[in-house]
PDB file of C-alpha atoms in Angstrom:
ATOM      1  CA  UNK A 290      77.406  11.678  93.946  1.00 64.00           C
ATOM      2  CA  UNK A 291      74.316  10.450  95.738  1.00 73.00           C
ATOM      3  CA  UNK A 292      72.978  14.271  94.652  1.00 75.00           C
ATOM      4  CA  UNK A 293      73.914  13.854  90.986  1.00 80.00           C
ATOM      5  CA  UNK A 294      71.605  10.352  91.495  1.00 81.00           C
ATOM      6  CA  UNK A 295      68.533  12.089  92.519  1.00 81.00           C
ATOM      7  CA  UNK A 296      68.466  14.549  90.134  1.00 81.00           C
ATOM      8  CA  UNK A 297      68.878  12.242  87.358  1.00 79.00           C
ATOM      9  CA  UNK A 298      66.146  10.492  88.961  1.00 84.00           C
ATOM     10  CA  UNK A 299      63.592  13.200  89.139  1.00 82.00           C
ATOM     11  CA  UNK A 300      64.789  14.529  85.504  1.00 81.00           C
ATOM     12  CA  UNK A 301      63.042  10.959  84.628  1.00 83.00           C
ATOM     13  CA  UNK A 302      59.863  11.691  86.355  1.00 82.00           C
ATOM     14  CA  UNK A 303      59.651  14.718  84.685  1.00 79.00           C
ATOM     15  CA  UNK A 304      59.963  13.417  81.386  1.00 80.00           C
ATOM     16  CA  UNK A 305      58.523   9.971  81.580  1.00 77.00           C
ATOM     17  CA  UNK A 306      54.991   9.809  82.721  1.00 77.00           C
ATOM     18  CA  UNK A 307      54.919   5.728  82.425  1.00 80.00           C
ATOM     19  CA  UNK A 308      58.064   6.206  85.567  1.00 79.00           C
ATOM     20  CA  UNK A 309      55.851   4.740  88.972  1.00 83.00           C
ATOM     21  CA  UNK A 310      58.544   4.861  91.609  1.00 85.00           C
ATOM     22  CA  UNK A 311      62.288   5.122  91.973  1.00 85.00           C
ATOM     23  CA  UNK A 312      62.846   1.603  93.206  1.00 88.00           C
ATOM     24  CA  UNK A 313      60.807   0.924  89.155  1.00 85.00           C
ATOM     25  CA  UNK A 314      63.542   4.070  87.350  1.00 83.00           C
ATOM     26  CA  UNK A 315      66.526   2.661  89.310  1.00 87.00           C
ATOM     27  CA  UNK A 316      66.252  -0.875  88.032  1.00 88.00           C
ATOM     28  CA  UNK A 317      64.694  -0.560  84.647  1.00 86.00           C
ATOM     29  CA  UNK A 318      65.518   2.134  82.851  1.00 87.00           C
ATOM     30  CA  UNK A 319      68.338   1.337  80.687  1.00 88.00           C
ATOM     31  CA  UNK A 320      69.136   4.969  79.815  1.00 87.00           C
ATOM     32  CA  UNK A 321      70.142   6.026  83.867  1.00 89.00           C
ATOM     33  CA  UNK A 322      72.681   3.047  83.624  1.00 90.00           C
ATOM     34  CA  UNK A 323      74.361   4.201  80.711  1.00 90.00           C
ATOM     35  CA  UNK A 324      74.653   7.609  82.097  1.00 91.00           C
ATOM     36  CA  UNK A 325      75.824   6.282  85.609  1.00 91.00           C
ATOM     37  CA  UNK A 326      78.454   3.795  83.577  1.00 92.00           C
ATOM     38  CA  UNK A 327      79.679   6.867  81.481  1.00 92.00           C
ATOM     39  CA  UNK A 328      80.278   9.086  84.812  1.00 92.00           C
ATOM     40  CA  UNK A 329      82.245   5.999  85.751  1.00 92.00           C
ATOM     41  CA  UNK A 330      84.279   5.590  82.565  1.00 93.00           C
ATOM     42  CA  UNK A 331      84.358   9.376  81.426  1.00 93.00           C
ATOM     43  CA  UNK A 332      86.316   9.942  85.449  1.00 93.00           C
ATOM     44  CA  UNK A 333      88.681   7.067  84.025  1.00 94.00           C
ATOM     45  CA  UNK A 334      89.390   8.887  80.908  1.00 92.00           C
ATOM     46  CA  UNK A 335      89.917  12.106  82.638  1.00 92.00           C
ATOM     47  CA  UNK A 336      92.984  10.143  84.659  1.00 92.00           C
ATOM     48  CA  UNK A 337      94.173   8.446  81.597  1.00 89.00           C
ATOM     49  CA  UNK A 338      93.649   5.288  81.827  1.00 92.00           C
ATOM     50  CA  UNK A 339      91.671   5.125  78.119  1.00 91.00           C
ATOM     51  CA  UNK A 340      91.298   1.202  77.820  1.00 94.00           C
ATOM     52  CA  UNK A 341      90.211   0.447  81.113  1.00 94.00           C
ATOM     53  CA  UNK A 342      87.672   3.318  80.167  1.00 92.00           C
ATOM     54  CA  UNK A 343      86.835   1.553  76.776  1.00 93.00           C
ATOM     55  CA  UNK A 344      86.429  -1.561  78.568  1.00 94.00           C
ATOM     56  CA  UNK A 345      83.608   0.085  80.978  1.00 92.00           C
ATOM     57  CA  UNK A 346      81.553   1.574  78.234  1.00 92.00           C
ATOM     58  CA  UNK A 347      81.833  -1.743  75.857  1.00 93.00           C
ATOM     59  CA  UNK A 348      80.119  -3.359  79.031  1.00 93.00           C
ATOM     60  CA  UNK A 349      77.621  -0.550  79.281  1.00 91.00           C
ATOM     61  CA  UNK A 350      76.337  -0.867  75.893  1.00 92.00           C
ATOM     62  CA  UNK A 351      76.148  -4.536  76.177  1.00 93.00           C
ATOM     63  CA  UNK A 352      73.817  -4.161  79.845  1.00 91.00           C
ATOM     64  CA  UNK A 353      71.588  -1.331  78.018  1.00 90.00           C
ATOM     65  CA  UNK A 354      72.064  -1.125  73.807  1.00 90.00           C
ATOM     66  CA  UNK A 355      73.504   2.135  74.357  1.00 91.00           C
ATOM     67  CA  UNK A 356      76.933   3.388  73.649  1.00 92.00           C
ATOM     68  CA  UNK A 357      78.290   6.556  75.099  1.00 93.00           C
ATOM     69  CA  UNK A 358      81.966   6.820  74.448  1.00 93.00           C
ATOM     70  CA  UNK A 359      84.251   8.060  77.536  1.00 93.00           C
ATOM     71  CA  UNK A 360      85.272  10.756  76.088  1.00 91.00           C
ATOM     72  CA  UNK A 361      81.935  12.799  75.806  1.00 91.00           C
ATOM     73  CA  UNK A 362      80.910  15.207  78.131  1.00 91.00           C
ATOM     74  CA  UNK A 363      77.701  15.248  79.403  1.00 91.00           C
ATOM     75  CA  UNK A 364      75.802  18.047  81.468  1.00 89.00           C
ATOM     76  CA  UNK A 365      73.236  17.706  84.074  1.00 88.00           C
ATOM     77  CA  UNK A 366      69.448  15.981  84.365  1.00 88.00           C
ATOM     78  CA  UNK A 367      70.699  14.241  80.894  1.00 90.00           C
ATOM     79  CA  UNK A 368      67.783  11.789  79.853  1.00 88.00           C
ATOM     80  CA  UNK A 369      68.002   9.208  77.246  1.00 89.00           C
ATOM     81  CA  UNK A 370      64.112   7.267  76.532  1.00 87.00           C
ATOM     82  CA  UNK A 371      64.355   3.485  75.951  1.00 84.00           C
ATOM     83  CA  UNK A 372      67.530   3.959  74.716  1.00 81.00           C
ATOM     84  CA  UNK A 373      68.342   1.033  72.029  1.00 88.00           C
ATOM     85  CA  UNK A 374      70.535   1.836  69.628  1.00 89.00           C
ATOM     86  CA  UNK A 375      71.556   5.530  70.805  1.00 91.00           C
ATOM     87  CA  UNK A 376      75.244   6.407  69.424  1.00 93.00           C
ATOM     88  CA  UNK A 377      77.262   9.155  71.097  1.00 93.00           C
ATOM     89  CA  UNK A 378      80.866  10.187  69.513  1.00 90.00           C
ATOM     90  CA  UNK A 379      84.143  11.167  71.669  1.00 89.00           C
ATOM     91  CA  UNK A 380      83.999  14.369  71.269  1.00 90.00           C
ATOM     92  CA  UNK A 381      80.521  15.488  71.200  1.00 91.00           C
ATOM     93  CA  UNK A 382      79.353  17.452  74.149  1.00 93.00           C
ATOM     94  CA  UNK A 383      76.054  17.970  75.267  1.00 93.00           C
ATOM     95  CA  UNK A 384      74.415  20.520  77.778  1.00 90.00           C
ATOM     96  CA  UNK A 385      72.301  20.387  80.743  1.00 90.00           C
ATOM     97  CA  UNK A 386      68.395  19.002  80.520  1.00 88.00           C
ATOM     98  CA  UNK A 387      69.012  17.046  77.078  1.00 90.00           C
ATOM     99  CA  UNK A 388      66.869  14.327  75.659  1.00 89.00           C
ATOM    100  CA  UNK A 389      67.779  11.392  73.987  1.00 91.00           C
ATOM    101  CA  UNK A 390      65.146   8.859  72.307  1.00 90.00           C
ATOM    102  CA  UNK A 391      65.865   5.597  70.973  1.00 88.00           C
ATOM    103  CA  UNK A 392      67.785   5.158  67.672  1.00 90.00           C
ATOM    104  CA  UNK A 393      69.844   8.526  67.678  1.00 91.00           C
ATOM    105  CA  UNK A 394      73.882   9.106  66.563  1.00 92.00           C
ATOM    106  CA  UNK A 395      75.347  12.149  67.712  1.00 92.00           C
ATOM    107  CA  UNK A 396      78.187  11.080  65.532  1.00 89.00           C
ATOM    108  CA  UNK A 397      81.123  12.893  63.133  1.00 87.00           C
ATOM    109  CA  UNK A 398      81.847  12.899  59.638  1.00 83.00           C
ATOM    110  CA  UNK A 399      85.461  13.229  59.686  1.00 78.00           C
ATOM    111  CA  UNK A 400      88.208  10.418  60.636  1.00 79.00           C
ATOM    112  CA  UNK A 401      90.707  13.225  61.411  1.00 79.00           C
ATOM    113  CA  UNK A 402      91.690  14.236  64.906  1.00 83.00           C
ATOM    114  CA  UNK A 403      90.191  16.758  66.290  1.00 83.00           C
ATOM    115  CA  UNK A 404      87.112  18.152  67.372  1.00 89.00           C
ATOM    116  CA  UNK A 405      84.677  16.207  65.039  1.00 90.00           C
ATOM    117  CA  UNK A 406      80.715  15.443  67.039  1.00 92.00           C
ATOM    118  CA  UNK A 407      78.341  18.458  67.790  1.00 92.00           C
ATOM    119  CA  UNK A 408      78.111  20.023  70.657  1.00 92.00           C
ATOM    120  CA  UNK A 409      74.002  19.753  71.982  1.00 93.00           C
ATOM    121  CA  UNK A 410      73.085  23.004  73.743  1.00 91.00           C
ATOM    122  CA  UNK A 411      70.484  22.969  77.135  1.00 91.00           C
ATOM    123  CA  UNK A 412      67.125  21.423  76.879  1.00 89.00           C
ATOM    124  CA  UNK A 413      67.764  20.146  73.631  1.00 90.00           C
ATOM    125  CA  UNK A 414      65.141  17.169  72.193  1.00 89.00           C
ATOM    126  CA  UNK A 415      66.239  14.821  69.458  1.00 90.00           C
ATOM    127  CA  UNK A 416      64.061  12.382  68.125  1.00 88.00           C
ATOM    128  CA  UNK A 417      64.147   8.650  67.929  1.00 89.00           C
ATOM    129  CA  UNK A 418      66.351   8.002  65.061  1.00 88.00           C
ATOM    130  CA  UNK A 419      67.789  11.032  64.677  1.00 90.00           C
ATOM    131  CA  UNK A 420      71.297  11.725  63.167  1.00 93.00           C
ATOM    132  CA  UNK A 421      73.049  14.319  64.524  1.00 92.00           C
ATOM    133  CA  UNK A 422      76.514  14.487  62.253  1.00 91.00           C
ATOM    134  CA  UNK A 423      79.512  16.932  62.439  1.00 89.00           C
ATOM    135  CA  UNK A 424      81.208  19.637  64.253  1.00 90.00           C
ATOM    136  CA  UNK A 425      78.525  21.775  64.900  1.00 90.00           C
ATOM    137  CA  UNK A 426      76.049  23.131  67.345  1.00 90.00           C
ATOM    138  CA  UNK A 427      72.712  22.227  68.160  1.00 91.00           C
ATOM    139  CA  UNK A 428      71.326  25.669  70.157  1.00 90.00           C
ATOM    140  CA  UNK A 429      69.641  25.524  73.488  1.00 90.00           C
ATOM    141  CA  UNK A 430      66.112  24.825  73.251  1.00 88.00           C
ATOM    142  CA  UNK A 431      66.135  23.100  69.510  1.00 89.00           C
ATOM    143  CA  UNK A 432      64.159  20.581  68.747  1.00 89.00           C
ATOM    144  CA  UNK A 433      65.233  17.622  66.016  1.00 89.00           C
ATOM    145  CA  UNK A 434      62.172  15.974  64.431  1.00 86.00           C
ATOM    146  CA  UNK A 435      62.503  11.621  64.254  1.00 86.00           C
ATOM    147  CA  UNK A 436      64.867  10.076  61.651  1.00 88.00           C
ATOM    148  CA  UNK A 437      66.100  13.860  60.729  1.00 88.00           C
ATOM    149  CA  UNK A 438      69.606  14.028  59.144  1.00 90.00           C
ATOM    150  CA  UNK A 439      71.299  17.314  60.880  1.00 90.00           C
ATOM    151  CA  UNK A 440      74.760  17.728  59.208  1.00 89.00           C
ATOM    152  CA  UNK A 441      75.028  21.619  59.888  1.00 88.00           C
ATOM    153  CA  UNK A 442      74.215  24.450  62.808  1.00 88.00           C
ATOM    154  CA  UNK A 443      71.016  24.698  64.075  1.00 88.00           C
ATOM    155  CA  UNK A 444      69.981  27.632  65.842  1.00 88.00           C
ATOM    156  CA  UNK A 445      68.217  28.032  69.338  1.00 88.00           C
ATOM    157  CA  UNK A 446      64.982  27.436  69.686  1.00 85.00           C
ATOM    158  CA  UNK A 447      64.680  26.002  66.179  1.00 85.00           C
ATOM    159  CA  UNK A 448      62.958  22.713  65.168  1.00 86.00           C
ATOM    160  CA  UNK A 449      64.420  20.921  62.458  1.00 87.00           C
ATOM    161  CA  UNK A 450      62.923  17.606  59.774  1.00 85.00           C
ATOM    162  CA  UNK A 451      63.722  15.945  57.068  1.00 82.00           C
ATOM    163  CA  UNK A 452      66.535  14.369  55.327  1.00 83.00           C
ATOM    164  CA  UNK A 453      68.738  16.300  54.939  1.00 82.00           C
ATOM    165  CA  UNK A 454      67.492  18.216  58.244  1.00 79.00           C
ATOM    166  CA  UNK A 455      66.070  21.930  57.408  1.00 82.00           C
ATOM    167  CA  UNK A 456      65.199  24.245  59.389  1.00 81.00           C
ATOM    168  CA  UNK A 457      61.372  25.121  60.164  1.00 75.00           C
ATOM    169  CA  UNK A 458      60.921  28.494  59.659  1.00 61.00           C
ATOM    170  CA  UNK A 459      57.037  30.826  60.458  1.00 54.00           C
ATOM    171  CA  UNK A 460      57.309  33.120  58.153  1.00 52.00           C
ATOM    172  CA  UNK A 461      54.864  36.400  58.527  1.00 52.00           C
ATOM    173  CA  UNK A 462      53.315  37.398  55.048  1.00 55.00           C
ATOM    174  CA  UNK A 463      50.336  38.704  53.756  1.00 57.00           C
ATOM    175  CA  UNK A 464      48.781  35.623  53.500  1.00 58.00           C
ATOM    176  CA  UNK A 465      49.098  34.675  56.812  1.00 58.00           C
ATOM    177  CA  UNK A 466      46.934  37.778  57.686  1.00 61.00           C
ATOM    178  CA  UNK A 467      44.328  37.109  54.524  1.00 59.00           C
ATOM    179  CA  UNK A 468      43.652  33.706  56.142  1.00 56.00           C
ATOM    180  CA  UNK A 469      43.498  34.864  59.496  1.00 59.00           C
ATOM    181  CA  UNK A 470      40.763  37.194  58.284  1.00 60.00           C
ATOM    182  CA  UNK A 471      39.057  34.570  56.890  1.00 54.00           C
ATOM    183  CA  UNK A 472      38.939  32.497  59.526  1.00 54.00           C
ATOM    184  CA  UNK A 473      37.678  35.139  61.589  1.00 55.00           C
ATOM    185  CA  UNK A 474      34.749  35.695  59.104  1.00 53.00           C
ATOM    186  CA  UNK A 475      33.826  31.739  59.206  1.00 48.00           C
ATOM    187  CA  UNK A 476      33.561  31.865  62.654  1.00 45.00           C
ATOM    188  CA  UNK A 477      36.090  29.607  63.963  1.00 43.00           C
ATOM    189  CA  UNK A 478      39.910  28.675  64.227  1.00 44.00           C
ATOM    190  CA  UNK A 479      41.448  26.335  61.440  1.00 42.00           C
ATOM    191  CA  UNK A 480      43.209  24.303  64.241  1.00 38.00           C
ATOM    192  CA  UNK A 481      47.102  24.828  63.174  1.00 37.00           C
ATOM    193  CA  UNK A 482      47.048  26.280  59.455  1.00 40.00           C
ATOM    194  CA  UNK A 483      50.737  27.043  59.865  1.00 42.00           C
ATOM    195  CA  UNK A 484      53.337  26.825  57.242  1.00 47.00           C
ATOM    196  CA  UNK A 485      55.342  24.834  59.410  1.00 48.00           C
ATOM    197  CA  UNK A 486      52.627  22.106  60.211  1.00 45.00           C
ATOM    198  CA  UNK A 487      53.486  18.712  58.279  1.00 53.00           C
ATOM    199  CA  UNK A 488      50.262  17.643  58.997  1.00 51.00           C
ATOM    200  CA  UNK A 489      48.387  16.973  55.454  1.00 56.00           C
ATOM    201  CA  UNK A 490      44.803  17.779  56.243  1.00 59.00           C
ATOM    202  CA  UNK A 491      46.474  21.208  58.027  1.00 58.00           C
ATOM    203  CA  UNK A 492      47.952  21.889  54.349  1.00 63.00           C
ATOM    204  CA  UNK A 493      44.670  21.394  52.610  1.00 69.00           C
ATOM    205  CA  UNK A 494      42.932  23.545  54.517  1.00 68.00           C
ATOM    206  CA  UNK A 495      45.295  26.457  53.853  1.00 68.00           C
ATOM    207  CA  UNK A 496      44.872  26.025  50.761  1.00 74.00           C
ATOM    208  CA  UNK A 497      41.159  26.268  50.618  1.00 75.00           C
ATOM    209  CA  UNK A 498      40.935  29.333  53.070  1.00 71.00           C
ATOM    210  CA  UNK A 499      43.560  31.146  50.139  1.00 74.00           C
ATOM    211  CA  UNK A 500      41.087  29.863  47.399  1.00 78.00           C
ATOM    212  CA  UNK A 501      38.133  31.284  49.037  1.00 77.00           C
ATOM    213  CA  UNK A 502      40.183  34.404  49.778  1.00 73.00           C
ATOM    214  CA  UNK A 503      41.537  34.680  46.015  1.00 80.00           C
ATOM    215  CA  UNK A 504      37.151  33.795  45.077  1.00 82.00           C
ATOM    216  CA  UNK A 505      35.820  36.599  48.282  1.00 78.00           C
ATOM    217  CA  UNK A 506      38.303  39.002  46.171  1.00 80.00           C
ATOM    218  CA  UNK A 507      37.325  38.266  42.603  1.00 85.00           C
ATOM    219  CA  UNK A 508      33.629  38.658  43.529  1.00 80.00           C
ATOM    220  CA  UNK A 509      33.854  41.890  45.271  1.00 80.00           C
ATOM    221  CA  UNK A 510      35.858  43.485  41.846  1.00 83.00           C
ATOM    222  CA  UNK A 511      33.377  41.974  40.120  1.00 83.00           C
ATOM    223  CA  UNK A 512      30.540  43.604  42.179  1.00 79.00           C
ATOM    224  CA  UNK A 513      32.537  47.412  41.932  1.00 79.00           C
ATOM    225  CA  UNK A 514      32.718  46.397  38.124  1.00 81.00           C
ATOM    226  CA  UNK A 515      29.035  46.344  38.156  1.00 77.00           C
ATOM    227  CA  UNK A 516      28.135  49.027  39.942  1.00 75.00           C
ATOM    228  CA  UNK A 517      30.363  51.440  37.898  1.00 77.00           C
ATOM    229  CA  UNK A 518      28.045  50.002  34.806  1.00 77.00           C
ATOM    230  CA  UNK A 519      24.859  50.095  37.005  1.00 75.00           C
ATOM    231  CA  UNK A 520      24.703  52.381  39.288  1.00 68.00           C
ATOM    232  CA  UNK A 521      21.657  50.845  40.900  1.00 68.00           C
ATOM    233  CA  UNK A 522      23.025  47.779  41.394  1.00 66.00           C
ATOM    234  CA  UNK A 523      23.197  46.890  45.022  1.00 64.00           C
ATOM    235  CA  UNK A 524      25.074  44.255  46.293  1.00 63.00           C
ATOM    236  CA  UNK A 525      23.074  41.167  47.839  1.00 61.00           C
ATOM    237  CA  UNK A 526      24.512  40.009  51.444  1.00 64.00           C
ATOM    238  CA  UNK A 527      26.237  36.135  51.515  1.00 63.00           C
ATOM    239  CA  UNK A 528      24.828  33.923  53.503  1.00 66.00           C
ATOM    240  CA  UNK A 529      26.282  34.420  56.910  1.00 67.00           C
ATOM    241  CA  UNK A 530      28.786  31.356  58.584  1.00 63.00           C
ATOM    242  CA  UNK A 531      27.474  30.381  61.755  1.00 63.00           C
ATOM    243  CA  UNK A 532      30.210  29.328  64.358  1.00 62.00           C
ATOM    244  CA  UNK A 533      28.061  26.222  65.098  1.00 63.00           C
ATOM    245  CA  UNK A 534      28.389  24.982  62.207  1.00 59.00           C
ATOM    246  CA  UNK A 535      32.212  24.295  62.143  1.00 59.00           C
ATOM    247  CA  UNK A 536      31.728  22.627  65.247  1.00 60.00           C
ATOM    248  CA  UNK A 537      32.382  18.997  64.175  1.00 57.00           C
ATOM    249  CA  UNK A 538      35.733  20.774  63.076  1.00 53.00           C
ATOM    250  CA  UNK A 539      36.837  21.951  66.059  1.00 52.00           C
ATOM    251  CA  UNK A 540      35.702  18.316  67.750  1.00 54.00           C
ATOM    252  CA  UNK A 541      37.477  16.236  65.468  1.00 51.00           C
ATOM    253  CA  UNK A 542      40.884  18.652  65.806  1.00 49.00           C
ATOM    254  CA  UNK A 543      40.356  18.433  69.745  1.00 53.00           C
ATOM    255  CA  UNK A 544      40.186  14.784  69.637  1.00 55.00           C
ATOM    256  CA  UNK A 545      43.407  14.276  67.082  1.00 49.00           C
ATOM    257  CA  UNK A 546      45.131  16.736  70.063  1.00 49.00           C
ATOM    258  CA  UNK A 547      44.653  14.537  72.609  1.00 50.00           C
ATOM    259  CA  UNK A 548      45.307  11.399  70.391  1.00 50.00           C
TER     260      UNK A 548
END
């Protein structure tokens, strides 16, 4: 038991940087209690004795705003952040190294008996304010994105947002390899161009590296054009990108990174 303790302990050092000391993790954090009560109450379910079981967890989510229902089953080095509000359904079972934040329902969509919460593969991370609804399975490794709305499979590894959740997907295309050309040529990296960046300013600056692609394109027809007509027409050289001069770029992306 006293095992079990200290490695729920250090799984909170590991994923908390504000933890200090275990005397500070012991008495404050909200989420070990509720996972020490449900080891307590989940044992009493296992030897039948459901209400007394029900009773313990009702108390548990009084002490810490979260409510774990005896019947889950919970895996190892399980952390839940600050913890308010968390919801977790009979029969949902979660794996080993999961995280919890503040606000999330692991919950079911069905009122018939019967396997009817998910089932949260190893090192999964769910979002504050997450719902996590139905018979399904989260893969190891997922990640679910704040306030998401999961209500089907999500595979390993996968990181999922929205409402209803979808799946994030990096898809490989020709464009992808136009604007990594293009980047190239300007001299520096367009800090996170990716399809599945949310990030606004990320978007707009795809869209201006395919512009300038679609432009570099149309003006080198244009040139062949010419020199079909002309066939002393030379081509005159652009105006070469310097790397310095993206620099305030790159500076401003750093700074957002460690923001």
């Amino acid at each position: 038991m006293f095992e079990r303790l200290r490695e729920d302990v250090k799984s909170v050092f590991h994923r908390d940087p504000a933890a200090r000391n275990t005397f500070e993790v012991l008495t404050n954090y909200p989420g070990l209690h509720a996972l020490l009560f449900h080891r307590f109450s989940h044992w009493l379910w296992n030897l039948g004795l459901k209400w007394l079981a029900r009773t313990i967890s009702t108390l548990a989510r009084w002490f810490t705003g979260i409510e774990i229902h005896p019947g889950a089953t919970i895996g190892r080095r399980f952390f839940i952040d600050h913890g308010m509000g968390v919801v977790i359904g009979e029969t949902t079972v979660i794996g080993d190294d999961v995280t919890l934040y503040q606000g999330v329902t692991l919950g079911g969509t069905s009122w018939n008996k019967g396997k009817r919460h998910p089932t949260i593969g190893d090192g999964v991370v769910v979002g504050a304010g997450a719902k996590i609804l139905g018979p399904f399975e989260v893969g190891p490794g997922a990640k679910i994105g704040s306030n998401s709305v999961v209500t089907k499979a999500v595979p390993a590894g996968a990181t999922v947002v929205g409402i209803p959740g979808r799946v994030i997907v990096k898809r490989h295309s020709d464009d992808d390899v136009r604007r990594k050309e293009m980047e190239e040529r300007m001299g520096f990296d367009a800090y996170g161009v990716t399809e599945e960046m949310p990030d606004p300013v990320a978007r707009a600056m795809r869209s201006l590296l395919d512009h300038m692609h679609a432009v570099d394109d149309r003006i080198e027809n244009m040139c062949k054009a010419l020199r079909k007509v002309n066939s002393e027409y030379q081509n005159g050289e652009l105006p070469p990108l310097h790397e310095e001069d993206f620099d305030c770029v790159r500076d401003e992306a750093d700074n957002e990174g460690r923001g």
